[in-house]
């Protein structure tokens, strides 16, 4: 991001999370993805005359888990309200949501991110509220120029909306908040939070103000961005756009924006001239949602270890750095993988090091979670063992990684199949070193004149001859011995 | 011992003895529905074949001695807003033209299970919005007592179907008096159960927090049979009470001794109430006292706010409930619409009648930003005050007895252009809906003089929430003391 030191960036996020239920929020229709349109509908989903909603208890339990895990106060009484507006993918003409009395309020997350200097920083981001609501259906406009089609399979799928305070000050903070939130929701199994399936969708509210201003600037809302990278990119683009407007003395106008990831551009969905009037009122078809305090405590007691605690434990048990532990628990799957690998005999610090750097980089490039790859903890542990025992150089291991992620397999077998064993035969290395020294008298001369960098050149020549399969430290030792000793 | 009164007991006897058959009852009902019913515009749809098939099946059960219940084989009429699988559910609205429900209302499913045979669907005010059954796409239903008068509404078709002896039993829905007021104007018994007693699953919503399905018959005893069969918790309706089915019919014993009846002052002092009707009500109170009941004066001080609170809440809910009728998935869709907004505007403009539009507009207005607190929220506060009025009153009595309406049946067209006067005809009935109380209207005589001479007058019995049985017991006891329920249009007794 081009840094705009003259403005303070203010970001608040609204995240819609699909709860991991078998059936919809108010009907017995199955929650599904990618099925034939309008296959999973009941009279309730279709808003037929005389149909009534009945609340899904499993959805309530999962929403309570999410509330507890984000340090919210979960209210023993909350109210479902109708949000009234007309749209063809909203069969009742209103969405059942929560408005004046939401399920949970006043939470926070401690979010770890790298600041501009690359140092790990922790920041507390407030969570204003979590409320339950039903999803709308989908409008399909691709068929013909004239007709639109409606798929109501998604209509009524249970969601929670998690609204943050406007506490984030950079796209990186926003991205870190989202990753942390997603990791927590997956840990407590409130949601699969599969972003490709739209189970974790983010709306970003962005405004700028001059440093020192106490009032918030006019904000825009960028809707439905469905990957971490795109959220950060969309916010960056919007900050840049607003900054340019403000530089030129223009006013920011309230608007709802969309983000076109392919073009890395924002587009205006609609301008908000007036505040929308959704005529919220308590849904008379539903009674207040009452959850006994004892039930809330029971759910709290049943929650698995949350990322913050796990991070502390991993750092403590395995002597990891805070940054490594934080990166591991940012994805519950990655942390699980780490613990399994250690259990399979992998040295913990090396495993953390590899997972948070080499493996993480490979995953990022491919936009994958570790469990979606073919690499299993046992194989990873034996890969590290090969490196630790000197049978495989780090460089060869790095080269092998993509193959292991994509195709799996036993690293030891792959190494011998490819002849990747490190050249550890001292005699062979001595011979190679002598060959290199014999053909590079100039380098020897400059080394002896005090240019110690010449050693690196000579090392490179030896490594080249081994095709990178020698331990660089050992090669250096041998060369230095020959140069200094003779 | 169950009440000896009523058609169910008599017809049961006739069916058991072989004096008649279900097929003959259903045929007679269908024939009357076509003759008298057509003249009065009682039905919107008749199920000739399906009803006859059901009757044949019922006869087979009866002759094998395997009757499902006391209702097995008896014809019944359903208001057009209570859905039955495979049948139209038009709600007397153009916007639902051609719509056929794929599922049964819970109340209907339970009656079908008991063997009752719906013969058709009765006319009503569109979406139950009205007190005269004039706001119907099918035209007004006429009162069997005087075909130039309204049967009341919105369940006017069901009330007329029983009053004209087309069917012995019918179902209606009551949001602000839509069962009790037409029962009163047609000289039959109509009951609104405690809110949540009968499932609303399959009742096309007008105002969800007020709507209840209830029975029509000539006697409280028959209403009790229907209520017992329909009531009880239903998992499809979140507002359904966690109560087992009622067993009120068996408890009707005519005993009034020790009953304390409250007479709410505000219901006897209304301006413009018909004097001759009030005389009937006073005579009824005297009869109840004569049979051992004690009466006490009570006060419901917030009664004068009830109509305002009712129309604010009911219209607010209706404006949202009727949003689903958008021309997209079913029902009327305007032809040749250009674009989405045009489709909505034209489908809804063409599909809804004037009164429904008026209420949607009013309801939309009172929920709008800036008006919500002044209207909707204040109406909810009034609702609480009204509920407390009743709680206080029921500390000193078991039930309340009042007139059902200020006056007998009015002329068709008389109030069509005067919605406010029309709204005021619900003045004695809306409070029970706002407070969720059970209430029944029973005939208590014919108006003696004036323009309404010879028209039926209704007596309302209200009870505290869940006291459905008490309300029916008092009504049944009164009917054992009197023979007003035997009065029929045309003077026959």
PDB file of N, CA and C in Angstrom, chain B residues 5-6 145 155 158-163 167-172 174 178-192 214-224 226 252 404 439-444 456-461 471-476 478-479 482 484-488:
ATOM      1  N   UNK B   5     -76.791 -30.805  24.281  1.00  0.00           N
ATOM      2  CA  UNK B   5     -77.128 -29.875  23.208  1.00  0.00           C
ATOM      3  C   UNK B   5     -76.270 -30.108  21.978  1.00  0.00           C
ATOM      4  N   UNK B   6     -76.828 -29.788  20.838  1.00  0.00           N
ATOM      5  CA  UNK B   6     -75.987 -29.674  19.668  1.00  0.00           C
ATOM      6  C   UNK B   6     -76.203 -30.712  18.602  1.00  0.00           C
ATOM      7  N   UNK B 145     -80.341 -14.017   7.783  1.00  0.00           N
ATOM      8  CA  UNK B 145     -81.513 -13.444   8.462  1.00  0.00           C
ATOM      9  C   UNK B 145     -82.127 -12.323   7.663  1.00  0.00           C
ATOM     10  N   UNK B 155     -65.118 -13.570   9.071  1.00  0.00           N
ATOM     11  CA  UNK B 155     -65.514 -14.954   8.790  1.00  0.00           C
ATOM     12  C   UNK B 155     -67.003 -15.045   8.455  1.00  0.00           C
ATOM     13  N   UNK B 158     -68.380 -18.432   6.897  1.00  0.00           N
ATOM     14  CA  UNK B 158     -68.503 -19.563   7.823  1.00  0.00           C
ATOM     15  C   UNK B 158     -69.692 -19.375   8.755  1.00  0.00           C
ATOM     16  N   UNK B 159     -69.902 -18.142   9.243  1.00  0.00           N
ATOM     17  CA  UNK B 159     -71.038 -17.871  10.132  1.00  0.00           C
ATOM     18  C   UNK B 159     -72.349 -18.097   9.388  1.00  0.00           C
ATOM     19  N   UNK B 160     -72.419 -17.618   8.143  1.00  0.00           N
ATOM     20  CA  UNK B 160     -73.647 -17.773   7.356  1.00  0.00           C
ATOM     21  C   UNK B 160     -73.896 -19.241   7.018  1.00  0.00           C
ATOM     22  N   UNK B 161     -72.807 -20.000   6.765  1.00  0.00           N
ATOM     23  CA  UNK B 161     -72.961 -21.415   6.417  1.00  0.00           C
ATOM     24  C   UNK B 161     -73.630 -22.181   7.556  1.00  0.00           C
ATOM     25  N   UNK B 162     -73.291 -21.839   8.788  1.00  0.00           N
ATOM     26  CA  UNK B 162     -73.916 -22.506   9.930  1.00  0.00           C
ATOM     27  C   UNK B 162     -75.316 -21.940  10.172  1.00  0.00           C
ATOM     28  N   UNK B 163     -75.449 -20.600  10.084  1.00  0.00           N
ATOM     29  CA  UNK B 163     -76.757 -19.966  10.336  1.00  0.00           C
ATOM     30  C   UNK B 163     -77.801 -20.474   9.354  1.00  0.00           C
ATOM     31  N   UNK B 167     -74.131 -26.366   6.823  1.00  0.00           N
ATOM     32  CA  UNK B 167     -73.275 -27.301   7.560  1.00  0.00           C
ATOM     33  C   UNK B 167     -73.518 -27.089   9.049  1.00  0.00           C
ATOM     34  N   UNK B 168     -73.293 -28.126   9.860  1.00  0.00           N
ATOM     35  CA  UNK B 168     -73.448 -27.945  11.302  1.00  0.00           C
ATOM     36  C   UNK B 168     -72.241 -27.274  11.946  1.00  0.00           C
ATOM     37  N   UNK B 169     -71.111 -27.340  11.242  1.00  0.00           N
ATOM     38  CA  UNK B 169     -69.850 -26.892  11.840  1.00  0.00           C
ATOM     39  C   UNK B 169     -69.037 -26.133  10.808  1.00  0.00           C
ATOM     40  N   UNK B 170     -68.255 -25.170  11.297  1.00  0.00           N
ATOM     41  CA  UNK B 170     -67.367 -24.446  10.384  1.00  0.00           C
ATOM     42  C   UNK B 170     -66.193 -23.901  11.167  1.00  0.00           C
ATOM     43  N   UNK B 171     -65.121 -23.595  10.422  1.00  0.00           N
ATOM     44  CA  UNK B 171     -63.965 -22.941  11.043  1.00  0.00           C
ATOM     45  C   UNK B 171     -63.845 -21.525  10.521  1.00  0.00           C
ATOM     46  N   UNK B 172     -63.437 -20.642  11.419  1.00  0.00           N
ATOM     47  CA  UNK B 172     -63.124 -19.278  11.032  1.00  0.00           C
ATOM     48  C   UNK B 172     -61.820 -18.877  11.660  1.00  0.00           C
ATOM     49  N   UNK B 174     -60.053 -15.465  13.916  1.00  0.00           N
ATOM     50  CA  UNK B 174     -60.445 -14.282  14.690  1.00  0.00           C
ATOM     51  C   UNK B 174     -59.188 -13.498  15.036  1.00  0.00           C
ATOM     52  N   UNK B 178     -63.204 -11.464  14.346  1.00  0.00           N
ATOM     53  CA  UNK B 178     -63.670 -12.003  13.061  1.00  0.00           C
ATOM     54  C   UNK B 178     -64.417 -13.322  13.148  1.00  0.00           C
ATOM     55  N   UNK B 179     -64.420 -13.969  14.314  1.00  0.00           N
ATOM     56  CA  UNK B 179     -65.331 -15.098  14.527  1.00  0.00           C
ATOM     57  C   UNK B 179     -66.536 -14.633  15.339  1.00  0.00           C
ATOM     58  N   UNK B 180     -66.257 -13.935  16.444  1.00  0.00           N
ATOM     59  CA  UNK B 180     -67.346 -13.603  17.380  1.00  0.00           C
ATOM     60  C   UNK B 180     -68.351 -12.609  16.806  1.00  0.00           C
ATOM     61  N   UNK B 181     -67.864 -11.607  16.078  1.00  0.00           N
ATOM     62  CA  UNK B 181     -68.785 -10.605  15.537  1.00  0.00           C
ATOM     63  C   UNK B 181     -69.725 -11.211  14.492  1.00  0.00           C
ATOM     64  N   UNK B 182     -69.241 -11.970  13.488  1.00  0.00           N
ATOM     65  CA  UNK B 182     -70.197 -12.594  12.560  1.00  0.00           C
ATOM     66  C   UNK B 182     -71.085 -13.649  13.242  1.00  0.00           C
ATOM     67  N   UNK B 183     -70.566 -14.342  14.262  1.00  0.00           N
ATOM     68  CA  UNK B 183     -71.425 -15.274  15.001  1.00  0.00           C
ATOM     69  C   UNK B 183     -72.582 -14.507  15.606  1.00  0.00           C
ATOM     70  N   UNK B 184     -72.255 -13.365  16.192  1.00  0.00           N
ATOM     71  CA  UNK B 184     -73.282 -12.527  16.816  1.00  0.00           C
ATOM     72  C   UNK B 184     -74.302 -12.058  15.774  1.00  0.00           C
ATOM     73  N   UNK B 185     -73.815 -11.577  14.644  1.00  0.00           N
ATOM     74  CA  UNK B 185     -74.715 -11.014  13.631  1.00  0.00           C
ATOM     75  C   UNK B 185     -75.522 -12.093  12.902  1.00  0.00           C
ATOM     76  N   UNK B 186     -75.055 -13.333  12.934  1.00  0.00           N
ATOM     77  CA  UNK B 186     -75.755 -14.417  12.249  1.00  0.00           C
ATOM     78  C   UNK B 186     -76.506 -15.338  13.213  1.00  0.00           C
ATOM     79  N   UNK B 187     -76.456 -15.041  14.517  1.00  0.00           N
ATOM     80  CA  UNK B 187     -77.211 -15.848  15.466  1.00  0.00           C
ATOM     81  C   UNK B 187     -76.667 -17.242  15.667  1.00  0.00           C
ATOM     82  N   UNK B 188     -75.339 -17.396  15.619  1.00  0.00           N
ATOM     83  CA  UNK B 188     -74.738 -18.704  15.891  1.00  0.00           C
ATOM     84  C   UNK B 188     -73.671 -18.536  16.980  1.00  0.00           C
ATOM     85  N   UNK B 189     -73.047 -19.667  17.360  1.00  0.00           N
ATOM     86  CA  UNK B 189     -71.976 -19.615  18.342  1.00  0.00           C
ATOM     87  C   UNK B 189     -70.639 -19.596  17.600  1.00  0.00           C
ATOM     88  N   UNK B 190     -69.770 -18.706  18.044  1.00  0.00           N
ATOM     89  CA  UNK B 190     -68.428 -18.668  17.461  1.00  0.00           C
ATOM     90  C   UNK B 190     -67.434 -18.417  18.567  1.00  0.00           C
ATOM     91  N   UNK B 191     -66.349 -19.167  18.515  1.00  0.00           N
ATOM     92  CA  UNK B 191     -65.395 -19.056  19.611  1.00  0.00           C
ATOM     93  C   UNK B 191     -63.982 -18.742  19.129  1.00  0.00           C
ATOM     94  N   UNK B 192     -63.357 -17.795  19.816  1.00  0.00           N
ATOM     95  CA  UNK B 192     -61.919 -17.545  19.634  1.00  0.00           C
ATOM     96  C   UNK B 192     -61.186 -18.139  20.825  1.00  0.00           C
ATOM     97  N   UNK B 214     -60.764 -20.686  15.089  1.00  0.00           N
ATOM     98  CA  UNK B 214     -61.774 -21.116  16.054  1.00  0.00           C
ATOM     99  C   UNK B 214     -62.996 -21.675  15.370  1.00  0.00           C
ATOM    100  N   UNK B 215     -63.879 -22.312  16.164  1.00  0.00           N
ATOM    101  CA  UNK B 215     -65.042 -23.007  15.615  1.00  0.00           C
ATOM    102  C   UNK B 215     -66.319 -22.151  15.558  1.00  0.00           C
ATOM    103  N   UNK B 216     -67.201 -22.521  14.619  1.00  0.00           N
ATOM    104  CA  UNK B 216     -68.593 -22.034  14.558  1.00  0.00           C
ATOM    105  C   UNK B 216     -69.522 -23.233  14.676  1.00  0.00           C
ATOM    106  N   UNK B 217     -70.649 -23.055  15.385  1.00  0.00           N
ATOM    107  CA  UNK B 217     -71.677 -24.091  15.446  1.00  0.00           C
ATOM    108  C   UNK B 217     -72.941 -23.417  16.008  1.00  0.00           C
ATOM    109  N   UNK B 218     -73.989 -24.214  16.197  1.00  0.00           N
ATOM    110  CA  UNK B 218     -75.181 -23.632  16.818  1.00  0.00           C
ATOM    111  C   UNK B 218     -75.080 -23.631  18.333  1.00  0.00           C
ATOM    112  N   UNK B 219     -74.171 -24.470  18.875  1.00  0.00           N
ATOM    113  CA  UNK B 219     -74.090 -24.554  20.329  1.00  0.00           C
ATOM    114  C   UNK B 219     -72.639 -24.530  20.794  1.00  0.00           C
ATOM    115  N   UNK B 220     -72.494 -24.104  22.050  1.00  0.00           N
ATOM    116  CA  UNK B 220     -71.162 -24.123  22.667  1.00  0.00           C
ATOM    117  C   UNK B 220     -70.653 -25.560  22.764  1.00  0.00           C
ATOM    118  N   UNK B 221     -71.567 -26.498  22.966  1.00  0.00           N
ATOM    119  CA  UNK B 221     -71.168 -27.904  23.083  1.00  0.00           C
ATOM    120  C   UNK B 221     -70.495 -28.386  21.796  1.00  0.00           C
ATOM    121  N   UNK B 222     -71.064 -27.996  20.650  1.00  0.00           N
ATOM    122  CA  UNK B 222     -70.455 -28.395  19.373  1.00  0.00           C
ATOM    123  C   UNK B 222     -69.109 -27.702  19.170  1.00  0.00           C
ATOM    124  N   UNK B 223     -69.048 -26.438  19.571  1.00  0.00           N
ATOM    125  CA  UNK B 223     -67.760 -25.732  19.467  1.00  0.00           C
ATOM    126  C   UNK B 223     -66.706 -26.441  20.312  1.00  0.00           C
ATOM    127  N   UNK B 224     -67.141 -26.919  21.473  1.00  0.00           N
ATOM    128  CA  UNK B 224     -66.200 -27.613  22.361  1.00  0.00           C
ATOM    129  C   UNK B 224     -65.630 -28.853  21.679  1.00  0.00           C
ATOM    130  N   UNK B 226     -65.245 -29.404  18.453  1.00  0.00           N
ATOM    131  CA  UNK B 226     -64.284 -28.986  17.433  1.00  0.00           C
ATOM    132  C   UNK B 226     -62.982 -28.503  18.060  1.00  0.00           C
ATOM    133  N   UNK B 252     -68.765 -30.300  30.209  1.00  0.00           N
ATOM    134  CA  UNK B 252     -69.894 -29.373  30.173  1.00  0.00           C
ATOM    135  C   UNK B 252     -71.044 -29.980  30.985  1.00  0.00           C
ATOM    136  N   UNK B 404     -71.532  -8.732  22.384  1.00  0.00           N
ATOM    137  CA  UNK B 404     -70.466  -9.019  21.428  1.00  0.00           C
ATOM    138  C   UNK B 404     -70.222  -7.821  20.512  1.00  0.00           C
ATOM    139  N   UNK B 439     -62.649 -16.273  24.037  1.00  0.00           N
ATOM    140  CA  UNK B 439     -63.952 -15.600  24.059  1.00  0.00           C
ATOM    141  C   UNK B 439     -64.916 -16.327  23.150  1.00  0.00           C
ATOM    142  N   UNK B 440     -66.184 -16.307  23.537  1.00  0.00           N
ATOM    143  CA  UNK B 440     -67.197 -16.962  22.723  1.00  0.00           C
ATOM    144  C   UNK B 440     -68.393 -16.034  22.611  1.00  0.00           C
ATOM    145  N   UNK B 441     -69.001 -16.046  21.425  1.00  0.00           N
ATOM    146  CA  UNK B 441     -70.252 -15.299  21.267  1.00  0.00           C
ATOM    147  C   UNK B 441     -71.384 -16.305  21.076  1.00  0.00           C
ATOM    148  N   UNK B 442     -72.468 -16.119  21.851  1.00  0.00           N
ATOM    149  CA  UNK B 442     -73.629 -17.011  21.738  1.00  0.00           C
ATOM    150  C   UNK B 442     -74.876 -16.178  21.500  1.00  0.00           C
ATOM    151  N   UNK B 443     -75.845 -16.717  20.766  1.00  0.00           N
ATOM    152  CA  UNK B 443     -77.080 -15.952  20.526  1.00  0.00           C
ATOM    153  C   UNK B 443     -77.849 -15.784  21.830  1.00  0.00           C
ATOM    154  N   UNK B 444     -78.351 -14.567  22.082  1.00  0.00           N
ATOM    155  CA  UNK B 444     -79.099 -14.335  23.320  1.00  0.00           C
ATOM    156  C   UNK B 444     -80.426 -13.659  23.031  1.00  0.00           C
ATOM    157  N   UNK B 456     -80.636 -11.264  15.153  1.00  0.00           N
ATOM    158  CA  UNK B 456     -80.009 -11.888  16.320  1.00  0.00           C
ATOM    159  C   UNK B 456     -79.072 -10.947  17.073  1.00  0.00           C
ATOM    160  N   UNK B 457     -78.998 -11.191  18.369  1.00  0.00           N
ATOM    161  CA  UNK B 457     -78.106 -10.436  19.250  1.00  0.00           C
ATOM    162  C   UNK B 457     -77.154 -11.439  19.893  1.00  0.00           C
ATOM    163  N   UNK B 458     -75.902 -11.016  20.036  1.00  0.00           N
ATOM    164  CA  UNK B 458     -74.907 -11.927  20.599  1.00  0.00           C
ATOM    165  C   UNK B 458     -74.462 -11.524  21.990  1.00  0.00           C
ATOM    166  N   UNK B 459     -74.177 -12.550  22.789  1.00  0.00           N
ATOM    167  CA  UNK B 459     -73.652 -12.366  24.148  1.00  0.00           C
ATOM    168  C   UNK B 459     -72.221 -12.895  24.133  1.00  0.00           C
ATOM    169  N   UNK B 460     -71.283 -12.098  24.666  1.00  0.00           N
ATOM    170  CA  UNK B 460     -69.886 -12.537  24.657  1.00  0.00           C
ATOM    171  C   UNK B 460     -69.458 -12.993  26.058  1.00  0.00           C
ATOM    172  N   UNK B 461     -68.815 -14.129  26.130  1.00  0.00           N
ATOM    173  CA  UNK B 461     -68.219 -14.599  27.383  1.00  0.00           C
ATOM    174  C   UNK B 461     -66.706 -14.629  27.176  1.00  0.00           C
ATOM    175  N   UNK B 471     -65.075 -20.668  29.715  1.00  0.00           N
ATOM    176  CA  UNK B 471     -65.872 -19.859  28.796  1.00  0.00           C
ATOM    177  C   UNK B 471     -66.952 -20.722  28.133  1.00  0.00           C
ATOM    178  N   UNK B 472     -66.541 -21.912  27.700  1.00  0.00           N
ATOM    179  CA  UNK B 472     -67.505 -22.807  27.043  1.00  0.00           C
ATOM    180  C   UNK B 472     -68.535 -23.335  28.054  1.00  0.00           C
ATOM    181  N   UNK B 473     -68.116 -23.566  29.289  1.00  0.00           N
ATOM    182  CA  UNK B 473     -69.049 -24.078  30.298  1.00  0.00           C
ATOM    183  C   UNK B 473     -70.155 -23.074  30.591  1.00  0.00           C
ATOM    184  N   UNK B 474     -69.779 -21.806  30.722  1.00  0.00           N
ATOM    185  CA  UNK B 474     -70.801 -20.780  30.984  1.00  0.00           C
ATOM    186  C   UNK B 474     -71.733 -20.652  29.779  1.00  0.00           C
ATOM    187  N   UNK B 475     -71.137 -20.665  28.567  1.00  0.00           N
ATOM    188  CA  UNK B 475     -71.958 -20.543  27.357  1.00  0.00           C
ATOM    189  C   UNK B 475     -72.916 -21.730  27.231  1.00  0.00           C
ATOM    190  N   UNK B 476     -72.412 -22.909  27.499  1.00  0.00           N
ATOM    191  CA  UNK B 476     -73.249 -24.118  27.407  1.00  0.00           C
ATOM    192  C   UNK B 476     -74.362 -24.075  28.454  1.00  0.00           C
ATOM    193  N   UNK B 478     -75.740 -21.483  29.736  1.00  0.00           N
ATOM    194  CA  UNK B 478     -76.753 -20.519  29.298  1.00  0.00           C
ATOM    195  C   UNK B 478     -77.662 -21.140  28.234  1.00  0.00           C
ATOM    196  N   UNK B 479     -77.049 -21.878  27.322  1.00  0.00           N
ATOM    197  CA  UNK B 479     -77.857 -22.463  26.237  1.00  0.00           C
ATOM    198  C   UNK B 479     -78.804 -23.551  26.760  1.00  0.00           C
ATOM    199  N   UNK B 482     -81.872 -21.632  27.942  1.00  0.00           N
ATOM    200  CA  UNK B 482     -82.641 -20.850  26.960  1.00  0.00           C
ATOM    201  C   UNK B 482     -82.719 -21.609  25.648  1.00  0.00           C
ATOM    202  N   UNK B 484     -82.516 -19.736  22.563  1.00  0.00           N
ATOM    203  CA  UNK B 484     -82.179 -18.780  21.498  1.00  0.00           C
ATOM    204  C   UNK B 484     -81.344 -19.427  20.392  1.00  0.00           C
ATOM    205  N   UNK B 485     -80.580 -20.452  20.754  1.00  0.00           N
ATOM    206  CA  UNK B 485     -79.747 -21.099  19.728  1.00  0.00           C
ATOM    207  C   UNK B 485     -80.581 -21.884  18.732  1.00  0.00           C
ATOM    208  N   UNK B 486     -81.879 -22.060  19.074  1.00  0.00           N
ATOM    209  CA  UNK B 486     -82.734 -22.790  18.128  1.00  0.00           C
ATOM    210  C   UNK B 486     -83.414 -21.870  17.128  1.00  0.00           C
ATOM    211  N   UNK B 487     -83.301 -20.577  17.371  1.00  0.00           N
ATOM    212  CA  UNK B 487     -83.915 -19.626  16.434  1.00  0.00           C
ATOM    213  C   UNK B 487     -83.233 -19.743  15.077  1.00  0.00           C
ATOM    214  N   UNK B 488     -84.047 -19.681  14.013  1.00  0.00           N
ATOM    215  CA  UNK B 488     -83.480 -19.789  12.675  1.00  0.00           C
ATOM    216  C   UNK B 488     -84.011 -18.648  11.819  1.00  0.00           C
TER     217      UNK B 488
END
